[in-house]
Amino acid sequence: MSVSLRQVRVFSTYVALLLAAIVLLFPLFFSLSIALQGPTMTPHLIPDVRDLDVSVFASVLIQQPVLVRWILNSFVVSSLVTVGVLCTSALAAYAFSYLEFWGKQIFFVAALGTLMIPFEATLVPNYLLISHLGWHDSYQGLIVPFLASAFGIFLLRQYFLTIPRELREAATLDGCGHLRYLWSFMLPLSRPALATLGLYTFLSTWNQFYWPLLVTDSTQWRTTQIGITIFHSSEAQILNTQMAATLIILIPTLIPLIFGQRQLVRGLTAGILKD
């Protein structure tokens, strides 16, 4: 039986995707392997099934209960920042897309211009403001400076512009105001873009290091990235507990990915099909 060129291409594509998946998942597999091998200085790639120690995850949480607080802090901060960015970006993007006001292009260009300002340049002013407000060791100090995103405004504005304006005109004829149109039409139609922005914001906030290190002094207010660094320093010679703690901290980041996977794929694949 002859094999067509198309079948060869499909097979090659699947092989390439399989190899890419193996490369991407290998660090997770090796971390899990080290975590289950017990306190050993010479970990193996594939551990002996008889030596597996699943209790290491429970022991880490029992010995380091502050780890749960670090995860909670990061989850609360990342979730609230994500909600704030989605709200402010959607409102600003709608204004730049559908409303006419003086200086519209100037304000939009100014917003985009902030993307060229490095985070380090705004670190000191933000820190001085947080210090003046007395927001050290607090959720508001970790959240408020990141509630607006120029990238989010630009992303949603570009997506809003792809929605036909005839829909807005028809909604206006039916007596639909701006807020109702945004809530009932624009946001449901923009779920792929919202999922992409939300996932990006959540993960980038979860992985923050310098800002939480700067505005938190108490151990109870540390986030996961700061806390896991401290944990690794105190457990420098115990590889399995280090890997177990790392995997535990990784789990909450999978939650938005699992629930937003469908919309994220739709956002990434939007526009690739033509009529």
Short mmCIF file of C-alpha atoms in Angstrom, two decimals:
data_model
loop_
_atom_site.label_atom_id
_atom_site.label_comp_id
_atom_site.label_asym_id
_atom_site.label_seq_id
_atom_site.Cartn_x
_atom_site.Cartn_y
_atom_site.Cartn_z
CA MET A 1 0.00 0.00 0.00
CA SER A 2 1.47 3.31 -1.06
CA VAL A 3 1.86 6.17 1.37
CA SER A 4 0.82 9.60 0.15
CA LEU A 5 2.87 12.73 0.66
CA ARG A 6 0.10 14.16 2.83
CA GLN A 7 0.28 11.19 5.20
CA VAL A 8 4.04 11.61 5.49
CA ARG A 9 3.60 15.28 6.35
CA VAL A 10 0.96 14.52 8.96
CA PHE A 11 3.12 11.82 10.52
CA SER A 12 6.15 14.12 10.55
CA THR A 13 4.10 16.86 12.19
CA TYR A 14 2.92 14.56 14.96
CA VAL A 15 6.45 13.29 15.56
CA ALA A 16 7.75 16.86 15.80
CA LEU A 17 4.95 17.81 18.21
CA LEU A 18 5.66 14.72 20.31
CA LEU A 19 9.35 15.58 20.54
CA ALA A 20 8.53 19.18 21.46
CA ALA A 21 6.14 17.98 24.18
CA ILE A 22 8.81 15.66 25.59
CA VAL A 23 11.34 18.50 25.71
CA LEU A 24 8.88 20.84 27.41
CA LEU A 25 7.65 18.28 29.93
CA PHE A 26 11.06 16.85 30.77
CA PRO A 27 11.85 19.43 33.52
CA LEU A 28 8.53 18.65 35.22
CA PHE A 29 9.14 14.93 34.97
CA PHE A 30 12.66 15.23 36.37
CA SER A 31 11.44 17.48 39.22
CA LEU A 32 8.74 14.96 40.12
CA SER A 33 11.29 12.16 39.91
CA ILE A 34 13.66 13.94 42.32
CA ALA A 35 10.81 14.78 44.71
CA LEU A 36 9.74 11.14 44.97
CA GLN A 37 13.22 9.68 45.49
CA GLY A 38 13.67 10.77 49.08
CA PRO A 39 16.60 12.69 50.57
CA THR A 40 19.39 11.56 48.27
CA MET A 41 22.39 13.46 46.93
CA THR A 42 22.57 11.39 43.74
CA PRO A 43 19.10 11.45 42.13
CA HIS A 44 18.33 9.23 39.16
CA LEU A 45 16.34 10.10 36.09
CA ILE A 46 13.99 7.15 36.59
CA PRO A 47 13.64 6.24 40.28
CA ASP A 48 13.14 2.78 41.66
CA VAL A 49 9.43 2.19 42.24
CA ARG A 50 10.21 0.57 45.61
CA ASP A 51 11.90 3.77 46.84
CA LEU A 52 9.14 6.20 45.93
CA ASP A 53 8.16 8.53 48.78
CA VAL A 54 4.82 10.21 48.04
CA SER A 55 4.57 11.57 51.58
CA VAL A 56 7.18 14.23 50.82
CA PHE A 57 4.46 16.63 49.60
CA ALA A 58 2.48 16.35 52.84
CA SER A 59 5.63 16.63 54.93
CA VAL A 60 6.64 19.84 53.18
CA LEU A 61 3.27 21.42 53.97
CA ILE A 62 3.44 20.23 57.57
CA GLN A 63 7.03 21.34 58.17
CA GLN A 64 6.59 24.63 56.29
CA PRO A 65 2.99 25.79 56.89
CA VAL A 66 3.98 29.28 55.74
CA LEU A 67 4.20 27.81 52.24
CA VAL A 68 0.39 27.70 52.14
CA ARG A 69 0.28 31.39 53.09
CA TRP A 70 2.71 32.25 50.30
CA ILE A 71 0.55 30.41 47.78
CA LEU A 72 -2.57 32.15 49.12
CA ASN A 73 -0.89 35.56 48.86
CA SER A 74 0.20 34.95 45.27
CA PHE A 75 -3.21 33.58 44.29
CA VAL A 76 -5.11 36.51 45.81
CA VAL A 77 -2.76 39.10 44.32
CA SER A 78 -2.67 37.48 40.87
CA SER A 79 -6.45 37.00 40.75
CA LEU A 80 -7.29 40.56 41.80
CA VAL A 81 -4.69 42.06 39.46
CA THR A 82 -6.12 39.98 36.61
CA VAL A 83 -9.68 41.12 37.35
CA GLY A 84 -8.52 44.73 37.62
CA VAL A 85 -6.58 44.62 34.35
CA LEU A 86 -9.50 43.05 32.51
CA CYS A 87 -11.90 45.71 33.79
CA THR A 88 -9.68 48.74 33.13
CA SER A 89 -8.47 47.41 29.79
CA ALA A 90 -12.00 46.65 28.57
CA LEU A 91 -13.31 50.10 29.55
CA ALA A 92 -10.35 51.96 28.07
CA ALA A 93 -10.31 49.83 24.91
CA TYR A 94 -14.02 50.47 24.36
CA ALA A 95 -13.50 54.21 24.75
CA PHE A 96 -10.62 54.21 22.27
CA SER A 97 -12.63 52.06 19.84
CA TYR A 98 -16.13 53.56 19.83
CA LEU A 99 -16.18 56.92 21.62
CA GLU A 100 -15.21 60.22 20.06
CA PHE A 101 -13.56 62.77 22.35
CA TRP A 102 -10.88 65.43 22.20
CA GLY A 103 -7.32 64.08 22.26
CA LYS A 104 -8.35 60.49 21.65
CA GLN A 105 -5.32 59.63 19.51
CA ILE A 106 -3.00 61.58 21.81
CA PHE A 107 -4.15 59.65 24.88
CA PHE A 108 -3.91 56.35 23.02
CA VAL A 109 -0.37 57.05 21.82
CA ALA A 110 0.57 58.17 25.34
CA ALA A 111 -0.79 54.90 26.73
CA LEU A 112 1.21 52.90 24.19
CA GLY A 113 4.27 54.98 24.99
CA THR A 114 4.29 53.59 28.52
CA LEU A 115 5.15 50.19 27.03
CA MET A 116 8.59 51.57 26.16
CA ILE A 117 9.28 52.60 29.77
CA PRO A 118 11.15 49.81 31.58
CA PHE A 119 9.73 48.58 34.86
CA GLU A 120 12.94 49.55 36.66
CA ALA A 121 12.34 53.22 35.77
CA THR A 122 9.01 53.24 37.64
CA LEU A 123 10.17 51.10 40.54
CA VAL A 124 11.39 53.95 42.76
CA PRO A 125 8.37 56.28 42.20
CA ASN A 126 5.96 53.42 42.88
CA TYR A 127 7.89 52.44 46.00
CA LEU A 128 7.87 56.01 47.32
CA LEU A 129 4.12 56.25 46.73
CA ILE A 130 3.46 52.94 48.48
CA SER A 131 5.67 54.02 51.39
CA HIS A 132 3.85 57.36 51.66
CA LEU A 133 0.49 55.58 51.76
CA GLY A 134 1.72 53.10 54.36
CA TRP A 135 0.96 50.08 52.20
CA HIS A 136 3.96 47.97 53.13
CA ASP A 137 3.06 44.37 53.94
CA SER A 138 -0.44 44.64 52.48
CA TYR A 139 -2.42 43.36 49.55
CA GLN A 140 -3.09 46.84 48.23
CA GLY A 141 0.64 47.51 48.01
CA LEU A 142 1.07 44.39 45.90
CA ILE A 143 -2.02 44.93 43.75
CA VAL A 144 -2.79 48.61 43.09
CA PRO A 145 0.29 49.53 40.98
CA PHE A 146 -0.63 46.85 38.43
CA LEU A 147 -4.37 47.35 37.99
CA ALA A 148 -3.96 48.97 34.56
CA SER A 149 -2.04 47.65 31.58
CA ALA A 150 -1.21 49.48 28.36
CA PHE A 151 -0.67 46.11 26.69
CA GLY A 152 -4.14 45.01 27.74
CA ILE A 153 -5.70 48.22 26.40
CA PHE A 154 -3.94 47.79 23.08
CA LEU A 155 -4.84 44.10 22.78
CA LEU A 156 -8.54 44.57 23.51
CA ARG A 157 -8.81 47.70 21.37
CA GLN A 158 -7.43 45.86 18.36
CA TYR A 159 -9.84 43.00 18.99
CA PHE A 160 -12.81 45.34 19.45
CA LEU A 161 -12.06 46.94 16.09
CA THR A 162 -12.54 43.57 14.36
CA ILE A 163 -16.18 43.42 15.53
CA PRO A 164 -18.50 44.93 12.87
CA ARG A 165 -19.72 48.41 13.70
CA GLU A 166 -23.11 47.49 12.26
CA LEU A 167 -23.70 45.54 15.46
CA ARG A 168 -23.21 48.72 17.49
CA GLU A 169 -25.56 50.65 15.22
CA ALA A 170 -28.25 47.97 15.53
CA ALA A 171 -27.88 47.91 19.32
CA THR A 172 -28.16 51.72 19.44
CA LEU A 173 -31.43 51.59 17.49
CA ASP A 174 -32.78 49.19 20.11
CA GLY A 175 -31.90 51.66 22.86
CA CYS A 176 -28.73 49.93 24.06
CA GLY A 177 -26.32 52.24 25.92
CA HIS A 178 -22.56 52.04 26.01
CA LEU A 179 -22.21 50.02 29.21
CA ARG A 180 -24.95 47.59 28.27
CA TYR A 181 -23.46 47.13 24.81
CA LEU A 182 -20.04 46.52 26.29
CA TRP A 183 -21.36 44.01 28.83
CA SER A 184 -23.91 42.20 26.66
CA PHE A 185 -22.18 42.18 23.28
CA MET A 186 -18.52 43.19 23.27
CA LEU A 187 -17.27 41.15 26.22
CA PRO A 188 -19.00 37.87 25.19
CA LEU A 189 -17.69 38.27 21.65
CA SER A 190 -14.20 39.03 22.95
CA ARG A 191 -13.80 36.03 25.24
CA PRO A 192 -10.74 34.68 23.36
CA ALA A 193 -8.91 38.00 23.75
CA LEU A 194 -10.02 38.30 27.39
CA ALA A 195 -8.80 34.78 28.13
CA THR A 196 -5.45 35.48 26.53
CA LEU A 197 -5.01 38.74 28.45
CA GLY A 198 -6.23 37.21 31.70
CA LEU A 199 -3.89 34.23 31.49
CA TYR A 200 -0.92 36.42 30.57
CA THR A 201 -1.65 38.82 33.43
CA PHE A 202 -2.17 36.06 35.99
CA LEU A 203 1.07 34.27 35.14
CA SER A 204 3.17 37.45 34.92
CA THR A 205 1.85 38.61 38.29
CA TRP A 206 2.40 35.18 39.84
CA ASN A 207 6.03 35.24 38.69
CA GLN A 208 6.81 38.73 40.02
CA PHE A 209 9.95 38.87 42.13
CA TYR A 210 11.41 42.36 42.56
CA TRP A 211 8.24 44.23 43.51
CA PRO A 212 7.05 41.78 46.21
CA LEU A 213 10.61 41.65 47.53
CA LEU A 214 10.62 45.45 47.80
CA VAL A 215 7.24 46.08 49.45
CA THR A 216 7.04 43.10 51.81
CA ASP A 217 9.16 42.78 54.93
CA SER A 218 7.20 40.23 56.94
CA THR A 219 7.50 36.55 56.09
CA GLN A 220 3.70 36.21 56.21
CA TRP A 221 3.28 38.67 53.32
CA ARG A 222 5.81 37.09 50.98
CA THR A 223 4.64 35.67 47.68
CA THR A 224 5.62 32.34 46.20
CA GLN A 225 8.63 33.52 44.18
CA ILE A 226 10.20 35.18 47.23
CA GLY A 227 9.18 32.40 49.56
CA ILE A 228 10.50 29.57 47.41
CA THR A 229 13.86 31.34 47.17
CA ILE A 230 14.04 31.52 50.96
CA PHE A 231 12.93 27.91 51.20
CA HIS A 232 15.61 26.74 48.78
CA SER A 233 18.26 28.62 50.76
CA SER A 234 17.22 26.96 54.02
CA GLU A 235 16.89 23.52 52.41
CA ALA A 236 19.98 23.73 50.22
CA GLN A 237 21.05 20.11 50.67
CA ILE A 238 17.64 18.43 50.53
CA LEU A 239 16.75 18.15 46.85
CA ASN A 240 13.51 16.22 47.19
CA THR A 241 11.86 18.80 49.47
CA GLN A 242 12.99 21.60 47.16
CA MET A 243 11.41 19.93 44.16
CA ALA A 244 8.26 19.03 46.11
CA ALA A 245 7.79 22.64 47.20
CA THR A 246 8.37 23.85 43.65
CA LEU A 247 5.74 21.46 42.27
CA ILE A 248 3.23 22.46 44.95
CA ILE A 249 3.66 26.12 44.04
CA LEU A 250 3.27 25.24 40.36
CA ILE A 251 -0.17 23.67 40.79
CA PRO A 252 -2.23 26.91 41.21
CA THR A 253 -0.87 28.26 37.92
CA LEU A 254 -2.52 25.35 36.13
CA ILE A 255 -6.01 26.38 37.29
CA PRO A 256 -6.49 29.36 34.93
CA LEU A 257 -4.82 27.42 32.12
CA ILE A 258 -7.26 24.52 32.47
CA PHE A 259 -10.39 26.67 32.69
CA GLY A 260 -9.28 29.14 30.02
CA GLN A 261 -7.76 26.64 27.59
CA ARG A 262 -10.71 26.58 25.21
CA GLN A 263 -10.94 30.35 24.90
CA LEU A 264 -7.15 30.66 24.72
CA VAL A 265 -6.99 28.26 21.78
CA ARG A 266 -9.77 30.17 20.05
CA GLY A 267 -7.84 33.38 20.54
CA LEU A 268 -4.63 31.94 19.18
CA THR A 269 -6.34 30.39 16.15
CA ALA A 270 -8.69 33.28 15.36
CA GLY A 271 -8.36 34.42 11.79
CA ILE A 272 -6.42 31.46 10.40
CA LEU A 273 -9.45 30.19 8.45
CA LYS A 274 -10.66 32.05 5.39
CA ASP A 275 -14.01 31.84 3.69
#
